[in-house]
Amino acid sequence: MQFHDKIRVEKAKKRAVKQIETRKRVDLFRHLPQYEHGTRIPDLGSKFFLLDPVHPAVYKVGLRYLSGDISDGNARCIAMLQAFQESIKDYSPPEKTLARDLTAKINCYVSFFIECKPLSISMGNAIKFLKTRIAKLPLTMSESEAKATLLSDIDRFINEKIILADRLIVRHALTKIRDGDVLLTYGSSSSVEMILLHAHELGKQFRVLIVDSRPKLEGKLLLRRLLGKGLSCAYTLLNAVSFIMHEVTRVFLGASSILSNGTVYSRVGTACIAMVAHEFHVPVLVCCEAYKFHERVQLASICSNELGNPDTISKVPGRKEINYLDDWASNENLQLLNLIYDATPSDYVIMIITNYGMIGFRSPFEFTSWVG
Amino acid sequence: MPGVEELVNDFFAKLENCKVEGSHATARSTAELLRSVISQQRVPSNIQAEALIEAVKVVGEKLTAANPVELAVGNVVRRVLHIIREEDLLLVTSDLGGLNLSVGSDDKDAAEMDNNHVAAAAASRNLLHRPSLHTLLGNMHNSACQNSFDADKNLRSRKLKHNIIEAVNELIEEIDTCREQIAEQAVEHIHQNEVILTLGRSRTVLEFLTAAKQKKRSFRVFVAEGAPRYQGHVLAKELVQRGVQSTLVTDSAVFAMISQVNMVIVGAHAVMANGGVIAPVGLRMVALAARNYAVPFVVVAGIHKLCPLYPHNPEILLNDMRSPSELAEFGEFSNGMDYGIGSGAPLIHVINPAFDYVPPELVSLFITDIGGHGPSYMYRLIADYYSTDDLV
């Protein structure tokens, strides 16, 4: 959706979820939606009983996205698919054929999700898969059979493409970890966490360096989980990455998606890590399930991104003395920019580890044809 | 000199406890302190310069030991030593050249012959030193021993001290006005519709950008917040107060934004002799990104920040490791920080360096109060401001 086009924005405003567009938009990102976050949750809560088309399971998941409860790509995808499963179970088709009506309903749910939080690429691919499965249902199938097929399809998708895929990734990646390694990771990626825990269970001797960044500070959660399992970790902020890079032997990064030209689309700051690692000749390995691959191409981080809540930048949790920007909204010259994603050029990445195998950076586009 | 001792100890304590913020304030305080030391130092008349140098060295060593990371202290001490040597040399050569000392009467002394020899020896020693711009452009008369010269010892010693104090005053004024001088060059570098990126907060950068704004140049600024001190917040606020359109971003977004940026302008904590920069942490990452996108990386720094030392392992030796509590609360991770469990070593290490070293090949330009220079030129400036004897 093109948010710089006023007419379309007006049309979209008639939707269920009322958004309040903030007037303080960064010029460079006018084509992306920028909303004020805090007001939506109570608003949505009050509207629950008015929103007939949205199934309660879908509504619940939408709220969780809105509040930032789930931010990991895999988790969002699984939550969405399970919500769809619930809604399919309770679904009964009217006179129209099941396929068309169900597709319309799914579209409706998807636009609800989009308004809560822009879709991640993993979710987009899963929705495409579901719609293809619905379209392929034979017309002669009875309603209960069709529903059962769809439910088992979704289960299979979750199992094969996410859970088993993760196990394969871990198995491939374990071959890349040797004793005495110093592994650097950024933020909190579910695949990388699994790799580290498995390697530790196997008894490999290595150290972990967790690099974290504002405003989400997801690395702290990973740190806590790894400490709980007894790994010895070091923790630092993104600024100090060139300070610590000289002792790192491998960098493991997660990704939200791998694009067709080899660009890694992931949490903002990943590009900085990959660039500094490249400078210090440290191999960068990106772990990404194959279902997250996308045929889009992207050069810079500006064209397609997500803007987060700018208030989280002005405040620093735990440091009350950092309150210089408490009234930032009143000043028209000041804008706060909270990017969620960035695009890492393929030159900085040595290898991509997927469930189909390990790919040197030149050929990810060959693998997008394997997806779906 | 109880007064001076007290002042020195006072300043020493302030440096140790990091009560003096920033290299500008530190440099100024050091210069003023040394001025007091010099003016109150009683010097024997035949070796005044050496005595003064000794006194300043003693104080200087004490102060640099208080906070080795604060390089501005050492810089100012060496500047003052250089001033003493220069002024001494000037006086001696002007004496040798038979110039008329127009100040005061010239009494011929009975011990003139001794003075002759001492002065000649001193002059010939001084002449063997590396020439600085001062001496090259001043009067140099080589016909040393034969000329008779007026050697009123008291007059000369008073004149030496007087010249030195004047020169130190000029040094203090230079430190005070360095930001204005740098800001005057802003219009040469910022034209129209520029997008500038900076990180953290540098008062020099603030004045630089303000000057450009006052000359009606249009530009936008992206300020990276500079965790974990978050000084970028302060800079963003100050910039918007002066009418500059600014956007605050997190440090992680620097690579994403760098392709849209025309120029990166940052301040420095210190500039080393090879042209490398000791800067707030995170700037090496920014410099790398800027090089990858061919964006000029400009460092604005007053000349008092130029340190005549070459950096050896600057990430460790010239760095300040700050408290981990700025990153992770002790309460959150206390079980990981316990030395008593498991193997006896804590499970978690929190790394919080204060500075980053930016190597000279990543810097495009230095803008100092004496103009713009490339990083390969910085070692030449050292010859103008420091003497080789003081470099240890």
Short mmCIF file of N, CA, C and O in Angstrom, two decimals, chain A residues 96-211:
data_model
loop_
_atom_site.label_atom_id
_atom_site.label_comp_id
_atom_site.label_asym_id
_atom_site.label_seq_id
_atom_site.Cartn_x
_atom_site.Cartn_y
_atom_site.Cartn_z
N LYS A 96 -22.10 -19.85 -1.29
CA LYS A 96 -20.95 -19.81 -2.20
C LYS A 96 -20.05 -21.01 -1.98
O LYS A 96 -20.04 -21.60 -0.91
N THR A 97 -19.25 -21.30 -2.96
CA THR A 97 -18.34 -22.44 -2.81
C THR A 97 -17.35 -22.15 -1.70
O THR A 97 -16.97 -21.02 -1.44
N LEU A 98 -16.90 -23.23 -1.09
CA LEU A 98 -16.03 -23.10 0.07
C LEU A 98 -14.76 -22.34 -0.27
O LEU A 98 -14.34 -21.45 0.45
N ALA A 99 -14.19 -22.69 -1.42
CA ALA A 99 -12.87 -22.14 -1.75
C ALA A 99 -12.92 -20.62 -1.82
O ALA A 99 -12.14 -19.92 -1.18
N ARG A 100 -13.92 -20.10 -2.58
CA ARG A 100 -13.96 -18.66 -2.77
C ARG A 100 -14.26 -17.93 -1.48
O ARG A 100 -13.64 -16.94 -1.14
N ASP A 101 -15.21 -18.47 -0.73
CA ASP A 101 -15.62 -17.79 0.48
C ASP A 101 -14.50 -17.80 1.52
O ASP A 101 -14.24 -16.81 2.20
N LEU A 102 -13.89 -18.99 1.62
CA LEU A 102 -12.82 -19.10 2.61
C LEU A 102 -11.66 -18.17 2.26
O LEU A 102 -11.07 -17.53 3.13
N THR A 103 -11.36 -18.10 0.97
CA THR A 103 -10.28 -17.19 0.55
C THR A 103 -10.62 -15.75 0.92
O THR A 103 -9.77 -15.00 1.40
N ALA A 104 -11.89 -15.39 0.73
CA ALA A 104 -12.29 -14.03 1.08
C ALA A 104 -12.13 -13.80 2.58
O ALA A 104 -11.64 -12.75 3.02
N LYS A 105 -12.51 -14.81 3.37
CA LYS A 105 -12.37 -14.67 4.82
C LYS A 105 -10.91 -14.53 5.23
O LYS A 105 -10.55 -13.70 6.07
N ILE A 106 -10.09 -15.37 4.60
CA ILE A 106 -8.66 -15.31 4.92
C ILE A 106 -8.11 -13.92 4.57
O ILE A 106 -7.34 -13.33 5.33
N ASN A 107 -8.54 -13.40 3.43
CA ASN A 107 -8.09 -12.05 3.06
C ASN A 107 -8.48 -11.03 4.11
O ASN A 107 -7.71 -10.13 4.45
N CYS A 108 -9.69 -11.20 4.60
CA CYS A 108 -10.17 -10.27 5.62
C CYS A 108 -9.30 -10.36 6.87
O CYS A 108 -8.89 -9.35 7.45
N TYR A 109 -8.99 -11.59 7.30
CA TYR A 109 -8.14 -11.74 8.48
C TYR A 109 -6.75 -11.15 8.23
O TYR A 109 -6.15 -10.53 9.12
N VAL A 110 -6.28 -11.36 7.02
CA VAL A 110 -4.93 -10.88 6.71
C VAL A 110 -4.87 -9.36 6.79
O VAL A 110 -3.92 -8.78 7.32
N SER A 111 -5.91 -8.71 6.26
CA SER A 111 -5.87 -7.24 6.35
C SER A 111 -5.99 -6.78 7.79
O SER A 111 -5.42 -5.75 8.17
N PHE A 112 -6.70 -7.57 8.61
CA PHE A 112 -6.72 -7.24 10.03
C PHE A 112 -5.32 -7.33 10.63
O PHE A 112 -4.87 -6.44 11.37
N PHE A 113 -4.62 -8.40 10.30
CA PHE A 113 -3.25 -8.56 10.80
C PHE A 113 -2.35 -7.42 10.34
O PHE A 113 -1.54 -6.90 11.09
N ILE A 114 -2.55 -7.03 9.06
CA ILE A 114 -1.68 -5.99 8.53
C ILE A 114 -1.87 -4.70 9.31
O ILE A 114 -0.92 -3.96 9.55
N GLU A 115 -3.11 -4.45 9.69
CA GLU A 115 -3.32 -3.20 10.40
C GLU A 115 -2.78 -3.26 11.82
O GLU A 115 -2.42 -2.22 12.39
N CYS A 116 -2.71 -4.46 12.37
CA CYS A 116 -2.08 -4.55 13.69
C CYS A 116 -0.58 -4.33 13.55
O CYS A 116 0.03 -3.57 14.27
N LYS A 117 0.00 -5.05 12.62
CA LYS A 117 1.43 -4.93 12.42
C LYS A 117 1.71 -5.39 11.00
O LYS A 117 1.18 -6.40 10.58
N PRO A 118 2.52 -4.65 10.25
CA PRO A 118 2.80 -5.08 8.88
C PRO A 118 3.31 -6.52 8.85
O PRO A 118 4.05 -6.94 9.73
N LEU A 119 2.93 -7.26 7.83
CA LEU A 119 3.28 -8.66 7.73
C LEU A 119 4.77 -8.86 7.59
O LEU A 119 5.44 -8.09 6.91
N SER A 120 5.27 -9.90 8.20
CA SER A 120 6.65 -10.27 7.92
C SER A 120 6.64 -11.16 6.68
O SER A 120 5.60 -11.69 6.29
N ILE A 121 7.79 -11.33 6.08
CA ILE A 121 7.85 -12.09 4.83
C ILE A 121 7.49 -13.55 5.06
O ILE A 121 6.87 -14.20 4.21
N SER A 122 7.86 -14.07 6.23
CA SER A 122 7.51 -15.46 6.54
C SER A 122 5.99 -15.63 6.55
O SER A 122 5.45 -16.61 6.01
N MET A 123 5.30 -14.67 7.13
CA MET A 123 3.85 -14.74 7.17
C MET A 123 3.28 -14.66 5.76
O MET A 123 2.33 -15.36 5.42
N GLY A 124 3.87 -13.77 4.96
CA GLY A 124 3.39 -13.62 3.59
C GLY A 124 3.47 -14.92 2.82
O GLY A 124 2.54 -15.32 2.11
N ASN A 125 4.60 -15.61 2.96
CA ASN A 125 4.78 -16.88 2.25
C ASN A 125 3.79 -17.93 2.75
O ASN A 125 3.24 -18.72 1.97
N ALA A 126 3.55 -17.94 4.06
CA ALA A 126 2.61 -18.92 4.62
C ALA A 126 1.20 -18.67 4.10
O ALA A 126 0.46 -19.61 3.78
N ILE A 127 0.83 -17.42 4.00
CA ILE A 127 -0.51 -17.09 3.49
C ILE A 127 -0.65 -17.52 2.04
O ILE A 127 -1.67 -18.06 1.62
N LYS A 128 0.41 -17.29 1.28
CA LYS A 128 0.38 -17.71 -0.13
C LYS A 128 0.18 -19.22 -0.22
O LYS A 128 -0.60 -19.72 -1.03
N PHE A 129 0.89 -19.94 0.63
CA PHE A 129 0.76 -21.40 0.65
C PHE A 129 -0.67 -21.80 0.95
O PHE A 129 -1.27 -22.65 0.28
N LEU A 130 -1.25 -21.15 1.98
CA LEU A 130 -2.60 -21.53 2.38
C LEU A 130 -3.60 -21.26 1.27
O LEU A 130 -4.47 -22.08 0.97
N LYS A 131 -3.44 -20.12 0.62
CA LYS A 131 -4.38 -19.78 -0.45
C LYS A 131 -4.25 -20.76 -1.62
O LYS A 131 -5.24 -21.13 -2.25
N THR A 132 -3.02 -21.16 -1.91
CA THR A 132 -2.85 -22.16 -2.99
C THR A 132 -3.53 -23.46 -2.62
O THR A 132 -4.20 -24.08 -3.45
N ARG A 133 -3.39 -23.87 -1.37
CA ARG A 133 -4.02 -25.13 -0.95
C ARG A 133 -5.54 -25.04 -1.04
O ARG A 133 -6.21 -25.99 -1.44
N ILE A 134 -6.07 -23.87 -0.63
CA ILE A 134 -7.52 -23.70 -0.70
C ILE A 134 -7.97 -23.76 -2.15
O ILE A 134 -8.96 -24.42 -2.50
N ALA A 135 -7.23 -23.09 -3.02
CA ALA A 135 -7.62 -23.06 -4.43
C ALA A 135 -7.56 -24.45 -5.05
O ALA A 135 -8.32 -24.77 -5.97
N LYS A 136 -6.63 -25.29 -4.53
CA LYS A 136 -6.46 -26.61 -5.15
C LYS A 136 -7.46 -27.64 -4.64
O LYS A 136 -7.45 -28.79 -5.07
N LEU A 137 -8.30 -27.26 -3.68
CA LEU A 137 -9.26 -28.23 -3.15
C LEU A 137 -10.22 -28.66 -4.26
O LEU A 137 -10.82 -27.81 -4.91
N PRO A 138 -10.42 -29.96 -4.44
CA PRO A 138 -11.37 -30.39 -5.48
C PRO A 138 -12.79 -29.98 -5.09
O PRO A 138 -13.17 -30.04 -3.92
N LEU A 139 -13.56 -29.55 -6.09
CA LEU A 139 -14.89 -29.02 -5.82
C LEU A 139 -15.85 -30.06 -5.26
O LEU A 139 -16.81 -29.75 -4.57
N THR A 140 -15.53 -31.30 -5.56
CA THR A 140 -16.43 -32.37 -5.14
C THR A 140 -16.27 -32.74 -3.67
O THR A 140 -17.06 -33.47 -3.10
N MET A 141 -15.23 -32.21 -3.06
CA MET A 141 -14.98 -32.59 -1.67
C MET A 141 -16.05 -32.03 -0.75
O MET A 141 -16.50 -30.91 -0.90
N SER A 142 -16.43 -32.81 0.27
CA SER A 142 -17.42 -32.32 1.22
C SER A 142 -16.76 -31.33 2.15
O SER A 142 -15.55 -31.25 2.27
N GLU A 143 -17.63 -30.62 2.87
CA GLU A 143 -17.12 -29.54 3.70
C GLU A 143 -16.20 -30.07 4.78
O GLU A 143 -15.11 -29.55 5.01
N SER A 144 -16.61 -31.14 5.47
CA SER A 144 -15.78 -31.63 6.58
C SER A 144 -14.46 -32.19 6.06
O SER A 144 -13.40 -32.00 6.68
N GLU A 145 -14.51 -32.83 4.90
CA GLU A 145 -13.25 -33.35 4.34
C GLU A 145 -12.32 -32.21 3.99
O GLU A 145 -11.12 -32.26 4.27
N ALA A 146 -12.91 -31.20 3.36
CA ALA A 146 -12.08 -30.06 2.94
C ALA A 146 -11.42 -29.43 4.15
O ALA A 146 -10.22 -29.13 4.16
N LYS A 147 -12.25 -29.23 5.20
CA LYS A 147 -11.68 -28.61 6.40
C LYS A 147 -10.58 -29.47 6.98
O LYS A 147 -9.51 -28.98 7.35
N ALA A 148 -10.79 -30.79 7.03
CA ALA A 148 -9.78 -31.67 7.61
C ALA A 148 -8.49 -31.62 6.78
O ALA A 148 -7.38 -31.59 7.33
N THR A 149 -8.66 -31.59 5.44
CA THR A 149 -7.46 -31.52 4.59
C THR A 149 -6.67 -30.26 4.87
O THR A 149 -5.45 -30.29 5.01
N LEU A 150 -7.44 -29.15 4.94
CA LEU A 150 -6.74 -27.89 5.18
C LEU A 150 -6.01 -27.90 6.52
O LEU A 150 -4.86 -27.46 6.62
N LEU A 151 -6.69 -28.41 7.53
CA LEU A 151 -6.05 -28.42 8.84
C LEU A 151 -4.78 -29.26 8.81
O LEU A 151 -3.73 -28.86 9.36
N SER A 152 -4.85 -30.42 8.17
CA SER A 152 -3.64 -31.25 8.15
C SER A 152 -2.56 -30.63 7.28
O SER A 152 -1.36 -30.76 7.55
N ASP A 153 -2.99 -29.88 6.24
CA ASP A 153 -1.98 -29.18 5.42
C ASP A 153 -1.23 -28.15 6.24
O ASP A 153 0.01 -28.04 6.16
N ILE A 154 -2.01 -27.42 7.02
CA ILE A 154 -1.35 -26.40 7.83
C ILE A 154 -0.41 -27.05 8.84
O ILE A 154 0.73 -26.61 9.05
N ASP A 155 -0.87 -28.14 9.44
CA ASP A 155 0.00 -28.84 10.39
C ASP A 155 1.29 -29.29 9.71
O ASP A 155 2.39 -29.15 10.25
N ARG A 156 1.12 -29.82 8.52
CA ARG A 156 2.29 -30.31 7.79
C ARG A 156 3.24 -29.17 7.48
O ARG A 156 4.46 -29.30 7.59
N PHE A 157 2.67 -28.03 7.08
CA PHE A 157 3.51 -26.86 6.78
C PHE A 157 4.33 -26.48 8.00
O PHE A 157 5.54 -26.32 7.93
N ILE A 158 3.62 -26.37 9.14
CA ILE A 158 4.35 -25.97 10.35
C ILE A 158 5.43 -26.97 10.68
O ILE A 158 6.57 -26.63 10.98
N ASN A 159 5.08 -28.25 10.59
CA ASN A 159 6.06 -29.27 10.94
C ASN A 159 7.24 -29.28 10.01
O ASN A 159 8.39 -29.21 10.43
N GLU A 160 6.93 -29.37 8.70
CA GLU A 160 8.03 -29.54 7.75
C GLU A 160 8.85 -28.28 7.61
O GLU A 160 10.07 -28.30 7.65
N LYS A 161 8.13 -27.18 7.35
CA LYS A 161 8.87 -26.00 6.94
C LYS A 161 9.48 -25.25 8.09
O LYS A 161 10.38 -24.44 7.90
N ILE A 162 8.96 -25.46 9.27
CA ILE A 162 9.51 -24.68 10.37
C ILE A 162 10.25 -25.57 11.36
O ILE A 162 11.44 -25.42 11.57
N ILE A 163 9.52 -26.55 11.92
CA ILE A 163 10.13 -27.28 13.03
C ILE A 163 11.23 -28.22 12.54
O ILE A 163 12.36 -28.20 13.04
N LEU A 164 10.91 -29.04 11.55
CA LEU A 164 11.94 -29.94 11.03
C LEU A 164 13.05 -29.17 10.34
O LEU A 164 14.22 -29.52 10.43
N ALA A 165 12.65 -28.10 9.66
CA ALA A 165 13.66 -27.29 8.97
C ALA A 165 14.68 -26.77 9.96
O ALA A 165 15.89 -26.77 9.70
N ASP A 166 14.17 -26.33 11.12
CA ASP A 166 15.10 -25.84 12.13
C ASP A 166 16.07 -26.92 12.55
O ASP A 166 17.27 -26.67 12.75
N ARG A 167 15.56 -28.14 12.70
CA ARG A 167 16.46 -29.23 13.14
C ARG A 167 17.55 -29.48 12.10
O ARG A 167 18.70 -29.74 12.43
N LEU A 168 17.14 -29.42 10.83
CA LEU A 168 18.14 -29.63 9.77
C LEU A 168 19.18 -28.53 9.78
O LEU A 168 20.37 -28.77 9.59
N ILE A 169 18.69 -27.30 9.97
CA ILE A 169 19.63 -26.18 10.01
C ILE A 169 20.64 -26.38 11.12
O ILE A 169 21.84 -26.17 10.95
N VAL A 170 20.12 -26.80 12.28
CA VAL A 170 21.02 -27.01 13.42
C VAL A 170 22.06 -28.07 13.07
O VAL A 170 23.26 -27.92 13.34
N ARG A 171 21.59 -29.13 12.41
CA ARG A 171 22.54 -30.21 12.08
C ARG A 171 23.62 -29.72 11.13
O ARG A 171 24.80 -30.03 11.29
N HIS A 172 23.22 -28.93 10.13
CA HIS A 172 24.23 -28.39 9.20
C HIS A 172 25.18 -27.46 9.91
O HIS A 172 26.40 -27.51 9.73
N ALA A 173 24.61 -26.61 10.74
CA ALA A 173 25.44 -25.56 11.35
C ALA A 173 26.42 -26.14 12.35
O ALA A 173 27.50 -25.58 12.54
N LEU A 174 26.04 -27.26 13.00
CA LEU A 174 26.95 -27.83 14.00
C LEU A 174 28.27 -28.24 13.39
O LEU A 174 29.30 -28.24 14.07
N THR A 175 28.25 -28.54 12.10
CA THR A 175 29.52 -28.92 11.47
C THR A 175 30.46 -27.74 11.35
O THR A 175 31.64 -27.90 11.10
N LYS A 176 29.90 -26.53 11.50
CA LYS A 176 30.73 -25.34 11.33
C LYS A 176 31.29 -24.82 12.64
O LYS A 176 32.00 -23.81 12.65
N ILE A 177 30.95 -25.48 13.73
CA ILE A 177 31.44 -25.00 15.02
C ILE A 177 32.53 -25.93 15.51
O ILE A 177 32.33 -27.14 15.61
N ARG A 178 33.68 -25.35 15.80
CA ARG A 178 34.79 -26.17 16.30
C ARG A 178 35.08 -25.81 17.74
O ARG A 178 34.64 -24.78 18.23
N ASP A 179 35.85 -26.63 18.40
CA ASP A 179 36.25 -26.30 19.76
C ASP A 179 37.14 -25.07 19.76
O ASP A 179 38.00 -24.90 18.90
N GLY A 180 36.93 -24.22 20.77
CA GLY A 180 37.75 -23.02 20.85
C GLY A 180 37.22 -21.86 20.06
O GLY A 180 37.82 -20.79 20.01
N ASP A 181 36.06 -22.03 19.43
CA ASP A 181 35.48 -20.95 18.65
C ASP A 181 34.95 -19.84 19.55
O ASP A 181 34.53 -20.08 20.68
N VAL A 182 34.97 -18.64 19.02
CA VAL A 182 34.28 -17.53 19.67
C VAL A 182 33.19 -17.11 18.69
O VAL A 182 33.47 -16.65 17.59
N LEU A 183 31.96 -17.34 19.07
CA LEU A 183 30.84 -17.12 18.16
C LEU A 183 30.13 -15.83 18.51
O LEU A 183 29.82 -15.59 19.66
N LEU A 184 29.86 -15.04 17.50
CA LEU A 184 29.16 -13.79 17.73
C LEU A 184 27.76 -13.92 17.17
O LEU A 184 27.58 -14.45 16.09
N THR A 185 26.78 -13.46 17.90
CA THR A 185 25.44 -13.42 17.37
C THR A 185 24.79 -12.10 17.71
O THR A 185 25.24 -11.39 18.60
N TYR A 186 23.76 -11.76 16.96
CA TYR A 186 23.15 -10.45 17.11
C TYR A 186 21.68 -10.62 17.44
O TYR A 186 20.98 -11.41 16.82
N GLY A 187 21.24 -9.87 18.44
CA GLY A 187 19.83 -9.91 18.79
C GLY A 187 19.43 -11.30 19.25
O GLY A 187 20.21 -12.02 19.85
N SER A 188 18.23 -11.68 18.95
CA SER A 188 17.75 -12.97 19.43
C SER A 188 17.10 -13.70 18.27
O SER A 188 15.98 -13.42 17.90
N SER A 189 17.82 -14.65 17.69
CA SER A 189 17.26 -15.42 16.58
C SER A 189 17.00 -16.83 17.06
O SER A 189 17.87 -17.44 17.69
N SER A 190 15.82 -17.36 16.77
CA SER A 190 15.48 -18.68 17.30
C SER A 190 16.40 -19.75 16.73
O SER A 190 16.83 -20.67 17.44
N SER A 191 16.75 -19.63 15.43
CA SER A 191 17.61 -20.66 14.84
C SER A 191 18.99 -20.65 15.48
O SER A 191 19.53 -21.70 15.83
N VAL A 192 19.55 -19.45 15.66
CA VAL A 192 20.90 -19.38 16.22
C VAL A 192 20.89 -19.87 17.66
O VAL A 192 21.82 -20.56 18.10
N GLU A 193 19.84 -19.56 18.38
CA GLU A 193 19.77 -20.02 19.76
C GLU A 193 19.78 -21.54 19.82
O GLU A 193 20.49 -22.15 20.62
N MET A 194 19.00 -22.17 18.93
CA MET A 194 18.97 -23.64 18.91
C MET A 194 20.34 -24.21 18.58
O MET A 194 20.77 -25.19 19.18
N ILE A 195 21.01 -23.58 17.63
CA ILE A 195 22.34 -24.06 17.25
C ILE A 195 23.27 -24.01 18.45
O ILE A 195 23.99 -24.98 18.75
N LEU A 196 23.26 -22.88 19.16
CA LEU A 196 24.18 -22.74 20.28
C LEU A 196 23.87 -23.74 21.38
O LEU A 196 24.78 -24.35 21.96
N LEU A 197 22.59 -23.93 21.66
CA LEU A 197 22.24 -24.85 22.74
C LEU A 197 22.62 -26.28 22.38
O LEU A 197 23.16 -27.02 23.21
N HIS A 198 22.37 -26.67 21.13
CA HIS A 198 22.74 -28.03 20.72
C HIS A 198 24.23 -28.24 20.78
O HIS A 198 24.71 -29.28 21.22
N ALA A 199 24.96 -27.25 20.31
CA ALA A 199 26.43 -27.39 20.31
C ALA A 199 26.94 -27.53 21.74
O ALA A 199 27.85 -28.29 22.02
N HIS A 200 26.32 -26.78 22.65
CA HIS A 200 26.73 -26.87 24.04
C HIS A 200 26.42 -28.25 24.61
O HIS A 200 27.22 -28.84 25.34
N GLU A 201 25.22 -28.79 24.23
CA GLU A 201 24.85 -30.12 24.71
C GLU A 201 25.82 -31.18 24.22
O GLU A 201 26.13 -32.14 24.91
N LEU A 202 26.27 -31.00 22.96
CA LEU A 202 27.21 -31.97 22.41
C LEU A 202 28.58 -31.88 23.06
O LEU A 202 29.46 -32.68 22.78
N GLY A 203 28.76 -30.84 23.89
CA GLY A 203 30.01 -30.75 24.60
C GLY A 203 31.08 -29.94 23.90
O GLY A 203 32.23 -29.95 24.31
N LYS A 204 30.71 -29.22 22.84
CA LYS A 204 31.72 -28.40 22.18
C LYS A 204 32.10 -27.23 23.08
O LYS A 204 31.26 -26.67 23.77
N GLN A 205 33.38 -26.88 23.04
CA GLN A 205 33.87 -25.78 23.88
C GLN A 205 33.91 -24.52 23.04
O GLN A 205 34.69 -24.42 22.11
N PHE A 206 33.09 -23.58 23.38
CA PHE A 206 33.11 -22.33 22.65
C PHE A 206 32.57 -21.23 23.55
O PHE A 206 31.96 -21.48 24.57
N ARG A 207 32.86 -20.00 23.13
CA ARG A 207 32.34 -18.84 23.86
C ARG A 207 31.34 -18.11 22.98
O ARG A 207 31.46 -18.14 21.76
N VAL A 208 30.41 -17.46 23.59
CA VAL A 208 29.41 -16.73 22.82
C VAL A 208 29.51 -15.24 23.12
O VAL A 208 29.68 -14.84 24.27
N LEU A 209 29.43 -14.43 22.09
CA LEU A 209 29.39 -12.98 22.26
C LEU A 209 28.05 -12.53 21.73
O LEU A 209 27.74 -12.73 20.56
N ILE A 210 27.25 -11.94 22.59
CA ILE A 210 25.93 -11.48 22.15
C ILE A 210 25.98 -9.98 21.96
O ILE A 210 26.32 -9.24 22.87
N VAL A 211 25.65 -9.54 20.77
CA VAL A 211 25.62 -8.11 20.48
C VAL A 211 24.15 -7.69 20.47
O VAL A 211 23.31 -8.37 19.91
#
